Coordinates of C-alpha atoms and ligand atoms in Angstrom, one line a residue:
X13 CA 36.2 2.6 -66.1
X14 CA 34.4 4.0 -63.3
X15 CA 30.5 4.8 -64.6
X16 CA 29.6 8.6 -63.6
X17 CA 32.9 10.5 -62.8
X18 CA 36.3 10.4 -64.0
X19 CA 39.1 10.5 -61.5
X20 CA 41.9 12.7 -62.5
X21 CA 44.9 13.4 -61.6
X22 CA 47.5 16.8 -62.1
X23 CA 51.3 17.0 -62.7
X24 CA 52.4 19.6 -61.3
X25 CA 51.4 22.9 -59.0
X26 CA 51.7 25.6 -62.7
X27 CA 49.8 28.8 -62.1
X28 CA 47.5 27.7 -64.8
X29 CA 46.4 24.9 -63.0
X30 CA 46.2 26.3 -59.2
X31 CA 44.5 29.7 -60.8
X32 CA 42.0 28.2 -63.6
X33 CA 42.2 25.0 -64.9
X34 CA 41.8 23.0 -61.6
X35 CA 38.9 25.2 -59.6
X36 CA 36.7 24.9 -62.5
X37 CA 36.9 21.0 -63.0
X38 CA 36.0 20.6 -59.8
X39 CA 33.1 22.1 -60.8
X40 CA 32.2 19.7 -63.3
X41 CA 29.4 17.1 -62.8
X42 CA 31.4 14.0 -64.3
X43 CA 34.5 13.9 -62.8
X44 CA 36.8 14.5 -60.1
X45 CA 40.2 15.4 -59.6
X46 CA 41.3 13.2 -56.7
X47 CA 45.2 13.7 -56.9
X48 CA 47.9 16.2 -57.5
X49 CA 51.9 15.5 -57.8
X50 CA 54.2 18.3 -57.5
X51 CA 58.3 17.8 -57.6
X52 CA 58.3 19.1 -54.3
X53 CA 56.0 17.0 -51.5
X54 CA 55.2 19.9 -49.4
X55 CA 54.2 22.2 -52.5
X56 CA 51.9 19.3 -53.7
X57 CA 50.4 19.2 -50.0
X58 CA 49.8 22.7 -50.1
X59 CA 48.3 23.0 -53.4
X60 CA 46.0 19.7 -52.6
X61 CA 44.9 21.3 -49.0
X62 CA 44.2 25.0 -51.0
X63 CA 42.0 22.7 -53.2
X64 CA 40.5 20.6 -51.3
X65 CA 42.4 17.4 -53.7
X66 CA 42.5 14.3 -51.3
X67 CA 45.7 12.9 -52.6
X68 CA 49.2 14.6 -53.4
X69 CA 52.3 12.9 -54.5
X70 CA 56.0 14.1 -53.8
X71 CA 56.6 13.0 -57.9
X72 CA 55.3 12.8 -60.8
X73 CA 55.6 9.0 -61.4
X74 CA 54.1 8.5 -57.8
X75 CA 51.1 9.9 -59.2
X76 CA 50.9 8.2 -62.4
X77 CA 51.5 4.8 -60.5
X78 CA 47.8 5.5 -58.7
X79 CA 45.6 2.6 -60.0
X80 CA 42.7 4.4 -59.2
X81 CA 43.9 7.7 -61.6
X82 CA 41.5 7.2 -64.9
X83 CA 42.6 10.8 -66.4
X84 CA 45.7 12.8 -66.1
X85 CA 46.0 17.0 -66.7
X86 CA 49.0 18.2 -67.6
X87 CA 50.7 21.6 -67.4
X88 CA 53.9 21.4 -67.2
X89 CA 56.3 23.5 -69.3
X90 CA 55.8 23.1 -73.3
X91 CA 59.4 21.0 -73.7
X92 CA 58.3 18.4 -71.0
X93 CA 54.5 17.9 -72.6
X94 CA 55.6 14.9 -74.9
X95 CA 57.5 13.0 -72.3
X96 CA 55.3 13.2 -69.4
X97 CA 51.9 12.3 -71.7
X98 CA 54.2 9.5 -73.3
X99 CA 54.5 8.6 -69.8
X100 CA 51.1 8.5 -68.7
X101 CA 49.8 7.1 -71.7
X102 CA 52.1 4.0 -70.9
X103 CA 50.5 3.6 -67.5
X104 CA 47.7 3.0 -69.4
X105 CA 46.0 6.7 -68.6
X106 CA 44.1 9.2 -70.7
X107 CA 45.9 12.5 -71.0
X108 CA 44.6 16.1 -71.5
X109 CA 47.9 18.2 -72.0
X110 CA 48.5 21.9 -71.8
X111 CA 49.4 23.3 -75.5
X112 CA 51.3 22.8 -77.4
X113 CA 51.4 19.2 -77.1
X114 CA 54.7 18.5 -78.4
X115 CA 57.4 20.7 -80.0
X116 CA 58.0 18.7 -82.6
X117 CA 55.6 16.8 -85.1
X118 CA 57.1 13.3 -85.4
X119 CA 56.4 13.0 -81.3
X120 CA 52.8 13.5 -82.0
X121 CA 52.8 10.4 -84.4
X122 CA 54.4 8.3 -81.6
X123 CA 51.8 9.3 -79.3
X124 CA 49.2 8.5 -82.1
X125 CA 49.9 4.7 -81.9
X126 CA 50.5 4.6 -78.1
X127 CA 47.0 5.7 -78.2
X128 CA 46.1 3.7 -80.2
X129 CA 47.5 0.4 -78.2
X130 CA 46.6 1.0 -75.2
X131 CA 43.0 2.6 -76.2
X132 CA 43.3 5.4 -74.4
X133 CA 42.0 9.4 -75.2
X134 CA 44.3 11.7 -75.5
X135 CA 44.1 15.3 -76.0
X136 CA 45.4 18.9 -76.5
X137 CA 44.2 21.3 -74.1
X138 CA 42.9 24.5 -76.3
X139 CA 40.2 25.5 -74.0
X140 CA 38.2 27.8 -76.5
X141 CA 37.4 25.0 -78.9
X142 CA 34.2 24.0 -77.2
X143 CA 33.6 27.8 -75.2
X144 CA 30.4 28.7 -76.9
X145 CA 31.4 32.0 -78.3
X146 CA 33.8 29.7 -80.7
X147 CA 31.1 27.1 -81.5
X148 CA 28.7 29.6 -81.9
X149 CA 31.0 31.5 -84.2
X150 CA 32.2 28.5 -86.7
X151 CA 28.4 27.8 -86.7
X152 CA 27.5 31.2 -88.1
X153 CA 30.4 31.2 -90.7
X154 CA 29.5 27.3 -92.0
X155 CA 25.8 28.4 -92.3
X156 CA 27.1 31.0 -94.6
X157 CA 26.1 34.2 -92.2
X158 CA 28.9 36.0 -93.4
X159 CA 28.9 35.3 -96.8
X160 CA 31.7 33.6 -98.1
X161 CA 34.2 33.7 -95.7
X162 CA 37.9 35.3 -96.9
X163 CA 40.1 37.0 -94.3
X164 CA 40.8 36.0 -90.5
X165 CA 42.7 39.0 -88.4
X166 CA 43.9 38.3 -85.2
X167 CA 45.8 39.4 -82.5
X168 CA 47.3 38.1 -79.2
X169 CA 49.7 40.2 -77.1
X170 CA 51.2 40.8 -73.2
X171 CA 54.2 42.3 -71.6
X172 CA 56.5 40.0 -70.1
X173 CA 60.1 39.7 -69.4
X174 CA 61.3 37.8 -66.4
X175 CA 64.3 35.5 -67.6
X176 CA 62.7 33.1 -65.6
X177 CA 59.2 32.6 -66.6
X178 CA 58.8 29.3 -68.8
X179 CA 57.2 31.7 -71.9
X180 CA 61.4 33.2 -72.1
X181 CA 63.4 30.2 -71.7
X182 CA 64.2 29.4 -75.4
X183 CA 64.9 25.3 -74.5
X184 CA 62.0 25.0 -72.3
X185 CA 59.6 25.8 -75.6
X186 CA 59.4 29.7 -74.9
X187 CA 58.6 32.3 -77.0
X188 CA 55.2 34.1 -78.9
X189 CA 54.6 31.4 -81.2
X190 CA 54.5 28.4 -79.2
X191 CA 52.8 30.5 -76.0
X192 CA 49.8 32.5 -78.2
X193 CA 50.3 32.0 -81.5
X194 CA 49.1 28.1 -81.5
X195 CA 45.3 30.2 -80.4
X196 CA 44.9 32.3 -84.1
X197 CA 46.4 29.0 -85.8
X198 CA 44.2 26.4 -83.9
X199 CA 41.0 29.0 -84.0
X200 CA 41.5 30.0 -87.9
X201 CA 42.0 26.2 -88.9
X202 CA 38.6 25.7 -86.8
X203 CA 36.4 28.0 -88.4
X204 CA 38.0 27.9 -92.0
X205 CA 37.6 24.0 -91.8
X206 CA 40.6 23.5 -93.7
X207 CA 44.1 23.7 -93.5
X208 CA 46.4 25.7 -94.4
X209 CA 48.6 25.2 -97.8
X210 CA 52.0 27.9 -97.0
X211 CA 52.5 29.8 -94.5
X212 CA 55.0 33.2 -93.9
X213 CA 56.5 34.6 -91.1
X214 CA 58.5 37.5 -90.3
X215 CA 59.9 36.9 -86.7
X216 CA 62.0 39.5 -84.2
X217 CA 63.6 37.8 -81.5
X218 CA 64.7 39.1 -78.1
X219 CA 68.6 39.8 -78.3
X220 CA 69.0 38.5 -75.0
X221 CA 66.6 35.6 -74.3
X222 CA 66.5 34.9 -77.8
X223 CA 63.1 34.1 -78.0
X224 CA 60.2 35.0 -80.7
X225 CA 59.3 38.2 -79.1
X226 CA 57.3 39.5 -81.9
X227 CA 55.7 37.7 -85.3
X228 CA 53.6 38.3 -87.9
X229 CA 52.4 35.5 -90.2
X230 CA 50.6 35.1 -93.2
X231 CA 48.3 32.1 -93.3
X232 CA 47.3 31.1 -97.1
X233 CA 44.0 28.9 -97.0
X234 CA 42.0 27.5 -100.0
X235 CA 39.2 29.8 -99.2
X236 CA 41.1 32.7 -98.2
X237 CA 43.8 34.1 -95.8
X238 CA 44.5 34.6 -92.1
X239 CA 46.9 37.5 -90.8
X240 CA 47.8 37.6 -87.4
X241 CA 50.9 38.7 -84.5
X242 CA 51.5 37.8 -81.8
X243 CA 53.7 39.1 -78.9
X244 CA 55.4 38.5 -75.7
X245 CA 57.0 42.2 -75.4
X246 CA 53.9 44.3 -75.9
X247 CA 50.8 46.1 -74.3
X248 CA 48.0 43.2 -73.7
X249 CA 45.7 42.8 -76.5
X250 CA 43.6 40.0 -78.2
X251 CA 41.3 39.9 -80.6
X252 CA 39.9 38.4 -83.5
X253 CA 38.0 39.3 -86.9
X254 CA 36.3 37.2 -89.3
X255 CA 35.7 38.8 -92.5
X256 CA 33.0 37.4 -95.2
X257 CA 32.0 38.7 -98.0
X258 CA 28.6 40.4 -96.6
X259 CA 29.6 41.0 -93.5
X260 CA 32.2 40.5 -90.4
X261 CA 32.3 39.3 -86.8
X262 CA 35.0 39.9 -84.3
X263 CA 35.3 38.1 -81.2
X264 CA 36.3 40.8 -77.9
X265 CA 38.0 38.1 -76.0
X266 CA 38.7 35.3 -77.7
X267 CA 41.5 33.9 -75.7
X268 CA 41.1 34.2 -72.5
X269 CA 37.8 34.3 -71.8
X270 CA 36.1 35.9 -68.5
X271 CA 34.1 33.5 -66.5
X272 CA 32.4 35.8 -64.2
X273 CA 30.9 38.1 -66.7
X274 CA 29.0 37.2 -70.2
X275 CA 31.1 37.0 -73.5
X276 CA 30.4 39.0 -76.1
X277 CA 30.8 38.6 -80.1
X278 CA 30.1 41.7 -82.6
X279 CA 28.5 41.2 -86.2
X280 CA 27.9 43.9 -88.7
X281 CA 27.6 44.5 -92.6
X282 CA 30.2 46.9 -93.1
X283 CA 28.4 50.3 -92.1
X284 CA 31.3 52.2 -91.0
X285 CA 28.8 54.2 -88.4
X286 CA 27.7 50.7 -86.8
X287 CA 24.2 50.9 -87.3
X288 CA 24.3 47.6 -88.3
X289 CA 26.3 46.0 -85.3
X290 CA 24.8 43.1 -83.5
X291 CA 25.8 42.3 -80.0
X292 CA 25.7 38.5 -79.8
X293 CA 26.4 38.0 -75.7
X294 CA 27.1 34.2 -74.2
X295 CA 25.7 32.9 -70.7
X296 CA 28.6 33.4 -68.1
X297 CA 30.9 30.0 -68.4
X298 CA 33.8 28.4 -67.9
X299 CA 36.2 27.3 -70.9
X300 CA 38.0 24.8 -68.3
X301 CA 35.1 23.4 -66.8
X302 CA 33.4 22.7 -70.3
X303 CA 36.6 21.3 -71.8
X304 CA 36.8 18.9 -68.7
X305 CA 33.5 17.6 -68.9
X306 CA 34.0 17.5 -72.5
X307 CA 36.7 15.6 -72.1
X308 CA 35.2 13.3 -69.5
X309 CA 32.6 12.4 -71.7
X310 CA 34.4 11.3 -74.2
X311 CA 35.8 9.0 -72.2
X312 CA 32.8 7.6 -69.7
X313 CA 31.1 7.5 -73.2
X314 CA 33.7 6.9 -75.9
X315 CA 33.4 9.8 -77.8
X316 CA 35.9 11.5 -79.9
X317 CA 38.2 14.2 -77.8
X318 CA 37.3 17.7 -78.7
X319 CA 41.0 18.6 -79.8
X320 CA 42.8 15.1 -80.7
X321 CA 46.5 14.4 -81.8
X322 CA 45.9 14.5 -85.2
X323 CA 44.5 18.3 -85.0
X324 CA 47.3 18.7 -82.7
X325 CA 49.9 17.6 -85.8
X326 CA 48.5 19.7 -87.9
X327 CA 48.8 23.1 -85.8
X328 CA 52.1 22.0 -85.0
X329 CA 53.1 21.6 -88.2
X330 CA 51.8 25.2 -89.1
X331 CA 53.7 26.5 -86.1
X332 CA 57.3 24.5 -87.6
X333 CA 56.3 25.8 -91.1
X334 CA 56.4 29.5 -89.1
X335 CA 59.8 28.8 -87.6
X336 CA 61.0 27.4 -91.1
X337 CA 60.0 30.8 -92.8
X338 CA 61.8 32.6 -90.3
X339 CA 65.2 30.5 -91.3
X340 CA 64.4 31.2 -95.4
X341 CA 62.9 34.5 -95.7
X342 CA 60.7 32.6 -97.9
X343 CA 56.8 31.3 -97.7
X344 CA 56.6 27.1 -96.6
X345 CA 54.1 24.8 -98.2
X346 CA 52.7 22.4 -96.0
Ligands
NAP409 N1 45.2 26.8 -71.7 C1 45.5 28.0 -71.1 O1 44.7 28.9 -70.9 C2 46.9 28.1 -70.6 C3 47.2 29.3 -69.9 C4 48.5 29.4 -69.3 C5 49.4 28.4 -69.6 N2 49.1 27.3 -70.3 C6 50.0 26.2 -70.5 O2 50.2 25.6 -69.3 C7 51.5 25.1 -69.1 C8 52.0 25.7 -67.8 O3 52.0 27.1 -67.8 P1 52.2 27.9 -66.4 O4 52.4 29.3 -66.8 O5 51.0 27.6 -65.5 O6 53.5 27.3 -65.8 P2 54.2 27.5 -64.4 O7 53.3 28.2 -63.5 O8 55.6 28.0 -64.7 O9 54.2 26.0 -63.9 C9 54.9 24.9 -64.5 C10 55.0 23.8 -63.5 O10 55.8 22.8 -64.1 C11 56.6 22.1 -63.1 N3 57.9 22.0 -63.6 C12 58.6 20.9 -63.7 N4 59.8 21.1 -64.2 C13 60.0 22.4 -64.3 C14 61.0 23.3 -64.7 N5 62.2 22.8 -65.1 N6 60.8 24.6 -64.7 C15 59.7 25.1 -64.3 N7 58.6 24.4 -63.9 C16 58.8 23.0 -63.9 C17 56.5 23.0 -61.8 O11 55.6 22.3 -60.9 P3 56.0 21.5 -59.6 O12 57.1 22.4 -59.0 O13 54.8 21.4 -58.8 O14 56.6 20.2 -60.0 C18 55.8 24.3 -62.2 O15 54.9 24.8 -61.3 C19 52.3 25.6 -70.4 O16 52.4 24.6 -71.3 C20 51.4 26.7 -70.9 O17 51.5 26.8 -72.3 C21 47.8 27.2 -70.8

């Protein structure tokens, strides 16, 4: 292990990557992403010249087979997430994959002992569980801020239709639920600290593409509930609410987080004119850059990832629970 900065590697040229995910690692003072591997040589030449990445790889194995590659990222399309970190993790690498990390459970225990033999970290990539407006909110709500804490309400919506975008290709893991709705699942679980016990879900599915288009689910906790819907086929919209007893706060953009202006969170007790209402604002950041230095310093210091593969089963099973619902018409205990 090198001592300082981790060298990473990328599969693949996704928009995520390119847009977010790679600019702000390079930002990061412990690492550096020194490789990228796209299908297609000349995409992953033009991607690693645009980025200023001093190594590119006409495959995906090409890259992994880099000895010098501590650390692979990974956003690839949601139905090729358990085979490629699989992969990776065999070559003896630690992986940070785009959610959801698998599309079905059981994969995530295989990857639990490959992880285990060959001692590497491994890790799913939901960037807004170490952005400081979601610390700082789980903070507030365990120091009891709110009062007892009793009702989550969130929403996660855009527009989009193109048959071929990833998000409405039914085999390739498209659809609301595995796209957005693993954010008010993962973020709920977080700042409940505890896990769901049934789950309900009323789903509407495009006729055509046949993915979840629209879904509302019902979220039964020990300490209270969490409603939320999600869509693919709506006007953009995300938000979240956390209600206590005493008093509430609702996150303005809790998903996808600006990093070029300050975040802002809202608390108030209830007084319908607002007089009450706090603004609680964050220092610009980046939710990628944190989460890859997070991530790096778990492994130059072996730490615990900040979102590991047994959170990662649990959402997931929340998420199957969802699609079971749909099937039964009926609530899922978990
Ligand atoms: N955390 C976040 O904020 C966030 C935001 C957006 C997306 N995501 C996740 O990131 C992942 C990628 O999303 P994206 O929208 O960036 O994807 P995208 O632009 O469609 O890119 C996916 C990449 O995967 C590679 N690929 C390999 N086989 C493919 C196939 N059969 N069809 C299409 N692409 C294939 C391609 O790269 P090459 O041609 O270079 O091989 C392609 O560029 C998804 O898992 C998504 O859930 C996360």
């Amino acid at each position: 292990m090198s001592q300082g900065k981790v060298k990473w590697g990328v599969i693949s040229t996704a928009k995520i990557g390119i847009e977010k995910v790679i600019p702000a690692m390079q930002q990061g003072v412990n690492l550096e992403i020194i490789g990228i591997a796209s299908r297609n040589e000349n995409d992953a030449k033009v991607a690693a010249d645009k980025l200023g990445i001093p190594r590119f790889y006409g495959s995906y194995e090409a890259l992994l087979g880099d000895p010098e590659i501590e650390s692979i990222y990974i956003p690839l399309p949601n139905h090729m997430h358990y085979e490629w970190t699989k992969k990776a993790i065999e070559k003896g690498k630690h992986v940070l994959c785009e959610k959801p990390l698998t599309l079905k459970k059981e994969d995530i225990m295989e990857l639990i002992s490959l992880r285990n033999k060959y001692n590497v970290k491994v890790g799913e990539a939901f960037m807004v569980h170490t952005h400081p407006q979601w610390v700082d909110t789980a903070r507030r709500v365990r120091n009891g801020e709110l009062g007892k804490l009793r009702a989550i309400q969130g929403f996660f919506s855009y527009y989009k239709t193109d048959p071929g975008n990833i998000r409405n290709i039914l085999e390739y893991g498209g659809g609301a639920m595995w796209d957005i709705g693993c954010y008010p699942i993962h973020t709920s679980r977080f700042v409940f600290n505890e896990e769901p016990l049934r789950v309900f879900s009323l789903i509407d599915r495009d006729p055509d593409l046949m993915i979840d288009r629209l879904v509302s689910v019902i979220l039964d906790f020990p300490s209270g509930q969490c409603v939320f819907t999600v869509s693919t086929q709506l006007v953009s919209h995300q938000r979240m609410i956390f209600f206590g007893e005493e008093k509430k706060i609702e996150i303005e953009i809790p998903f996808n987080a600006p990093n070029d202006r300050k975040c802002r969170i809202y608390s108030d007790d209830g007084d319908l004119f607002q007089t009450s209402r706090q603004e609680i604002s964050f220092d610009v950041c980046d939710q990628y850059k944190i989460q890859g230095e997070v991530f790096s310093k778990a492994i130059l210091s072996d730490l615990e990832v900040p979102v590991s593969l047994e959170d990662a089963y649990k959402n997931i099973s929340v998420i199957e629970a969802i699609f079971k619902s749909e099937k039964t018409g009926s609530w899922v205990s978990l």
